[in-house]
Amino acid sequence: MQAQREADEAASRRRKKLIAGGSVFAVIAAAVVTGVIVQNQRSEPETPAAAPAGTTGDKNLVIPVGAANAPSVLTVYEDPRCPACGSFEREFSATIDQLEDQGKISTNAHIVSFIDRAVPGKGSKSGANALACAQDAGHFRDFHDVLYRNQPEETNDAFGDKAVLISLAKQVNGLDTPAFEACVNEDRYGGWVSSVQQDFDKSGYRSTPTVLLNGQPIYPKNGNDQITPANLAKWVDAANQGKQLGTPGSNGQTPAPTAAAPEANNPSPNAG
């Protein structure tokens, strides 16, 4: 009987060890599975619940401007809060707008928002959402130009204030509407903004502005030639040699209206 009790106790101890070991293994396995799921969630770009009207490309992350049948394509990656983007736009926007209006290029705009990661605030994301709202209303190009003409310093999060963005919309004829205001205030395209940024993260590009002409980098140089408005027009004409120009308005979007005269080069009435 004593020997049987000892055998039973030994068997009981073995069962407890097996149960405890199995529990530990299950916890570890669950943690591994959870880690894989979390990592997959980090690496897989989210699909936005809604995208602005007229967007194109995979998951509708690109805002097209100009004639869809233009012979050349200008691809631009920009952050609304990026000072280098502001400098680029103030120097080149008139030339790019003219090339679009002439049917020489269409522009694929990628509105990214990574500066909010490094500089406190949310001006990149809020500005990108406002641009998406302007695209929805058929006024992307003019509002885009207005934002960059009134861009604050990088450390000034003026674009994080939705009232500032709504106020700037008054400079674009037809954009100052309750529908646009509601779109900005409710951050309607926040998911889309995040998806555009995730796409940029995967692109291999690491700075803004990144500018390509027919897939080839041209900013700050095209080969040995420095980019200037005159050089940009020359490069486009060379690329279009012998090709038929596009038809402005062929992208199915409302033709870009004429922007109202800028009120002031300040992001808000209180700016210095």
Short mmCIF file of C-alpha atoms in Angstrom, two decimals:
data_model
loop_
_atom_site.label_atom_id
_atom_site.label_comp_id
_atom_site.label_asym_id
_atom_site.label_seq_id
_atom_site.Cartn_x
_atom_site.Cartn_y
_atom_site.Cartn_z
CA MET A 1 0.00 0.00 0.00
CA GLN A 2 2.85 2.39 0.86
CA ALA A 3 4.51 1.64 -2.47
CA GLN A 4 1.22 2.27 -4.30
CA ARG A 5 0.74 5.63 -2.58
CA GLU A 6 4.27 6.69 -3.55
CA ALA A 7 3.65 5.65 -7.15
CA ASP A 8 0.36 7.57 -7.23
CA GLU A 9 2.01 10.69 -5.80
CA ALA A 10 4.84 10.48 -8.36
CA ALA A 11 2.32 10.16 -11.18
CA SER A 12 0.38 13.14 -9.81
CA ARG A 13 3.55 15.25 -9.72
CA ARG A 14 4.34 14.31 -13.34
CA ARG A 15 0.81 15.29 -14.44
CA LYS A 16 1.12 18.67 -12.71
CA LYS A 17 4.47 19.32 -14.42
CA LEU A 18 3.02 18.40 -17.79
CA ILE A 19 0.00 20.65 -17.24
CA ALA A 20 2.21 23.55 -16.11
CA GLY A 21 4.59 23.03 -19.03
CA GLY A 22 1.70 22.88 -21.47
CA SER A 23 0.28 26.13 -20.08
CA VAL A 24 3.62 27.88 -20.47
CA PHE A 25 3.95 26.57 -24.04
CA ALA A 26 0.41 27.75 -24.84
CA VAL A 27 1.19 31.23 -23.49
CA ILE A 28 4.40 31.41 -25.52
CA ALA A 29 2.64 30.16 -28.64
CA ALA A 30 -0.14 32.71 -28.16
CA ALA A 31 2.41 35.46 -27.72
CA VAL A 32 4.21 34.42 -30.92
CA VAL A 33 0.95 34.34 -32.85
CA THR A 34 -0.02 37.74 -31.45
CA GLY A 35 3.38 39.14 -32.41
CA VAL A 36 3.02 37.86 -35.95
CA ILE A 37 -0.44 39.36 -36.22
CA VAL A 38 0.74 42.73 -34.86
CA GLN A 39 3.73 42.73 -37.22
CA ASN A 40 1.45 41.90 -40.15
CA GLN A 41 -0.84 44.73 -39.15
CA ARG A 42 2.13 47.09 -39.11
CA SER A 43 3.41 46.00 -42.50
CA GLU A 44 0.15 45.77 -44.41
CA PRO A 45 -1.13 49.17 -45.57
CA GLU A 46 -4.63 49.84 -44.48
CA THR A 47 -7.38 50.26 -47.05
CA PRO A 48 -9.09 53.62 -46.59
CA ALA A 49 -12.81 53.52 -45.93
CA ALA A 50 -13.30 56.46 -48.29
CA ALA A 51 -11.22 58.18 -50.96
CA PRO A 52 -11.71 61.61 -52.52
CA ALA A 53 -13.56 61.80 -55.82
CA GLY A 54 -11.48 61.23 -58.92
CA THR A 55 -8.47 59.68 -57.19
CA THR A 56 -6.59 57.01 -59.13
CA GLY A 57 -4.02 54.23 -58.74
CA ASP A 58 -3.88 51.34 -56.31
CA LYS A 59 -6.45 51.98 -53.56
CA ASN A 60 -7.12 55.43 -55.09
CA LEU A 61 -4.21 57.10 -53.32
CA VAL A 62 -3.19 59.48 -56.12
CA ILE A 63 -4.79 62.84 -56.94
CA PRO A 64 -4.56 63.46 -60.71
CA VAL A 65 -4.35 67.00 -62.06
CA GLY A 66 -4.50 68.04 -65.70
CA ALA A 67 -5.33 66.16 -68.87
CA ALA A 68 -5.47 62.41 -68.35
CA ASN A 69 -4.27 61.91 -71.94
CA ALA A 70 -1.28 64.25 -71.67
CA PRO A 71 1.88 62.72 -73.17
CA SER A 72 4.01 63.22 -70.04
CA VAL A 73 3.38 62.57 -66.35
CA LEU A 74 4.82 64.60 -63.50
CA THR A 75 4.80 62.69 -60.20
CA VAL A 76 5.09 64.78 -57.04
CA TYR A 77 5.35 63.60 -53.43
CA GLU A 78 4.72 66.49 -51.01
CA ASP A 79 3.92 67.12 -47.36
CA PRO A 80 1.79 70.23 -46.65
CA ARG A 81 4.11 71.06 -43.76
CA CYS A 82 7.37 70.53 -45.67
CA PRO A 83 9.36 73.79 -46.09
CA ALA A 84 11.29 72.44 -49.10
CA CYS A 85 7.95 71.60 -50.72
CA GLY A 86 6.79 75.14 -50.06
CA SER A 87 9.90 76.55 -51.73
CA PHE A 88 9.46 74.22 -54.68
CA GLU A 89 5.79 75.15 -55.14
CA ARG A 90 6.35 78.89 -54.85
CA GLU A 91 8.95 78.65 -57.60
CA PHE A 92 7.36 76.06 -59.88
CA SER A 93 3.57 76.05 -59.38
CA ALA A 94 2.90 78.67 -62.09
CA THR A 95 4.96 76.70 -64.61
CA ILE A 96 3.38 73.37 -63.65
CA ASP A 97 -0.12 74.85 -63.85
CA GLN A 98 0.67 76.25 -67.31
CA LEU A 99 2.04 72.92 -68.56
CA GLU A 100 -1.11 71.19 -67.28
CA ASP A 101 -3.37 73.77 -68.94
CA GLN A 102 -1.51 73.33 -72.23
CA GLY A 103 -2.11 69.58 -72.15
CA LYS A 104 1.62 68.87 -71.97
CA ILE A 105 1.61 67.07 -68.60
CA SER A 106 -0.69 65.48 -66.12
CA THR A 107 0.41 65.53 -62.51
CA ASN A 108 0.07 62.66 -60.06
CA ALA A 109 0.00 64.22 -56.59
CA HIS A 110 0.89 62.08 -53.57
CA ILE A 111 0.01 64.05 -50.42
CA VAL A 112 2.10 62.59 -47.62
CA SER A 113 2.16 63.50 -43.93
CA PHE A 114 5.33 62.26 -42.24
CA ILE A 115 6.53 65.54 -40.71
CA ASP A 116 3.97 65.20 -37.91
CA ARG A 117 6.04 62.23 -36.70
CA ALA A 118 9.09 64.37 -35.98
CA VAL A 119 7.66 67.81 -35.25
CA PRO A 120 4.88 68.27 -32.66
CA GLY A 121 1.47 68.89 -34.17
CA LYS A 122 -0.88 67.51 -36.79
CA GLY A 123 -0.60 70.07 -39.58
CA SER A 124 0.61 67.54 -42.14
CA LYS A 125 -2.37 65.23 -41.65
CA SER A 126 -4.94 68.00 -41.28
CA GLY A 127 -3.56 69.80 -44.33
CA ALA A 128 -3.59 66.59 -46.35
CA ASN A 129 -7.18 65.91 -45.34
CA ALA A 130 -8.18 69.44 -46.34
CA LEU A 131 -6.55 68.92 -49.74
CA ALA A 132 -8.55 65.70 -50.11
CA CYS A 133 -11.70 67.65 -49.27
CA ALA A 134 -10.78 70.22 -51.92
CA GLN A 135 -10.29 67.40 -54.44
CA ASP A 136 -13.76 66.15 -53.54
CA ALA A 137 -15.12 69.60 -54.40
CA GLY A 138 -13.16 69.83 -57.69
CA HIS A 139 -10.82 72.57 -56.43
CA PHE A 140 -7.67 70.66 -55.51
CA ARG A 141 -5.15 72.55 -57.63
CA ASP A 142 -6.08 76.05 -56.55
CA PHE A 143 -6.39 75.14 -52.88
CA HIS A 144 -3.06 73.31 -53.09
CA ASP A 145 -1.43 76.46 -54.46
CA VAL A 146 -3.08 78.61 -51.78
CA LEU A 147 -1.82 76.35 -48.98
CA TYR A 148 1.76 76.53 -50.17
CA ARG A 149 1.61 80.29 -50.68
CA ASN A 150 0.46 80.60 -47.06
CA GLN A 151 2.58 77.83 -45.57
CA PRO A 152 3.73 78.52 -41.98
CA GLU A 153 7.16 77.70 -40.63
CA GLU A 154 7.68 73.96 -40.16
CA THR A 155 7.59 74.28 -36.35
CA ASN A 156 4.40 76.38 -36.47
CA ASP A 157 1.46 73.96 -36.50
CA ALA A 158 -0.98 76.47 -38.02
CA PHE A 159 -2.34 73.86 -40.45
CA GLY A 160 -3.24 71.73 -37.43
CA ASP A 161 -5.95 74.33 -36.76
CA LYS A 162 -8.90 73.42 -38.96
CA ALA A 163 -10.25 76.97 -38.73
CA VAL A 164 -7.09 78.19 -40.50
CA LEU A 165 -7.58 75.70 -43.33
CA ILE A 166 -11.24 76.67 -43.70
CA SER A 167 -10.30 80.35 -43.71
CA LEU A 168 -7.73 79.79 -46.47
CA ALA A 169 -10.42 78.14 -48.58
CA LYS A 170 -12.02 81.59 -48.93
CA GLN A 171 -9.20 82.41 -51.37
CA VAL A 172 -10.53 79.81 -53.84
CA ASN A 173 -13.73 80.72 -55.66
CA GLY A 174 -16.41 78.16 -54.91
CA LEU A 175 -14.58 76.21 -52.20
CA ASP A 176 -15.86 78.09 -49.14
CA THR A 177 -18.94 75.90 -48.64
CA PRO A 178 -20.62 74.08 -45.75
CA ALA A 179 -19.76 70.77 -47.42
CA PHE A 180 -16.03 71.58 -47.50
CA GLU A 181 -16.12 72.88 -43.94
CA ALA A 182 -17.82 69.72 -42.70
CA CYS A 183 -15.31 67.54 -44.55
CA VAL A 184 -12.39 69.34 -42.92
CA ASN A 185 -13.92 69.43 -39.44
CA GLU A 186 -14.84 65.75 -39.34
CA ASP A 187 -11.48 64.66 -40.79
CA ARG A 188 -13.39 62.71 -43.41
CA TYR A 189 -10.36 61.39 -45.25
CA GLY A 190 -8.11 60.69 -42.27
CA GLY A 191 -7.91 56.99 -43.18
CA TRP A 192 -7.03 57.88 -46.75
CA VAL A 193 -4.29 60.23 -45.54
CA SER A 194 -2.78 57.42 -43.46
CA SER A 195 -2.86 55.05 -46.44
CA VAL A 196 -1.08 57.57 -48.67
CA GLN A 197 1.65 57.90 -46.04
CA GLN A 198 1.99 54.13 -45.71
CA ASP A 199 2.34 53.91 -49.48
CA PHE A 200 5.11 56.54 -49.32
CA ASP A 201 6.87 54.55 -46.58
CA LYS A 202 7.00 51.57 -48.93
CA SER A 203 8.05 53.57 -51.99
CA GLY A 204 11.75 53.81 -51.18
CA TYR A 205 11.65 57.61 -51.30
CA ARG A 206 12.77 59.29 -48.11
CA SER A 207 12.29 63.02 -48.60
CA THR A 208 9.92 65.60 -49.99
CA PRO A 209 9.54 66.98 -52.46
CA THR A 210 10.27 63.99 -54.63
CA VAL A 211 9.58 64.93 -58.26
CA LEU A 212 9.66 62.58 -61.25
CA LEU A 213 9.09 63.25 -64.94
CA ASN A 214 7.88 60.11 -66.71
CA GLY A 215 9.30 58.06 -63.84
CA GLN A 216 12.75 59.69 -63.78
CA PRO A 217 13.88 61.90 -60.85
CA ILE A 218 14.26 65.55 -61.84
CA TYR A 219 14.50 67.32 -58.47
CA PRO A 220 16.88 68.92 -57.69
CA LYS A 221 18.62 67.79 -60.91
CA ASN A 222 17.90 65.99 -64.17
CA GLY A 223 21.25 64.42 -64.89
CA ASN A 224 23.73 67.25 -64.66
CA ASP A 225 21.16 70.00 -65.21
CA GLN A 226 19.72 71.87 -62.23
CA ILE A 227 15.94 72.14 -62.24
CA THR A 228 14.51 75.58 -62.97
CA PRO A 229 11.08 76.56 -64.32
CA ALA A 230 12.65 77.10 -67.76
CA ASN A 231 14.47 73.76 -67.65
CA LEU A 232 11.32 71.96 -66.54
CA ALA A 233 9.42 73.35 -69.53
CA LYS A 234 12.35 72.39 -71.81
CA TRP A 235 12.50 68.84 -70.45
CA VAL A 236 8.76 68.39 -70.91
CA ASP A 237 8.90 69.68 -74.50
CA ALA A 238 11.78 67.31 -75.25
CA ALA A 239 9.88 64.35 -73.77
CA ASN A 240 6.77 65.28 -75.79
CA GLN A 241 8.57 65.67 -79.10
CA GLY A 242 6.33 64.28 -81.86
CA LYS A 243 3.51 63.38 -79.46
CA GLN A 244 -0.05 64.68 -79.43
CA LEU A 245 -0.89 66.98 -76.55
CA GLY A 246 -3.62 66.12 -74.10
CA THR A 247 -7.06 67.64 -73.78
CA PRO A 248 -7.42 69.74 -70.62
CA GLY A 249 -10.37 68.54 -68.57
CA SER A 250 -10.14 64.99 -69.95
CA ASN A 251 -9.60 63.56 -66.48
CA GLY A 252 -13.31 63.92 -65.82
CA GLN A 253 -12.82 66.43 -63.02
CA THR A 254 -14.22 69.91 -62.81
CA PRO A 255 -11.80 72.28 -64.59
CA ALA A 256 -9.70 74.15 -62.07
CA PRO A 257 -11.28 77.53 -61.31
CA THR A 258 -9.38 80.76 -61.09
CA ALA A 259 -8.25 81.35 -57.52
CA ALA A 260 -9.30 84.52 -55.78
CA ALA A 261 -6.55 87.01 -55.11
CA PRO A 262 -4.57 86.06 -51.98
CA GLU A 263 -5.65 88.01 -48.94
CA ALA A 264 -2.29 87.85 -47.21
CA ASN A 265 0.68 85.55 -47.01
CA ASN A 266 -0.22 84.52 -43.46
CA PRO A 267 -1.79 81.26 -42.34
CA SER A 268 -4.04 83.02 -39.84
CA PRO A 269 -5.07 86.55 -38.89
CA ASN A 270 -2.90 86.31 -35.79
CA ALA A 271 0.26 85.25 -37.61
CA GLY A 272 3.13 87.70 -37.62
#
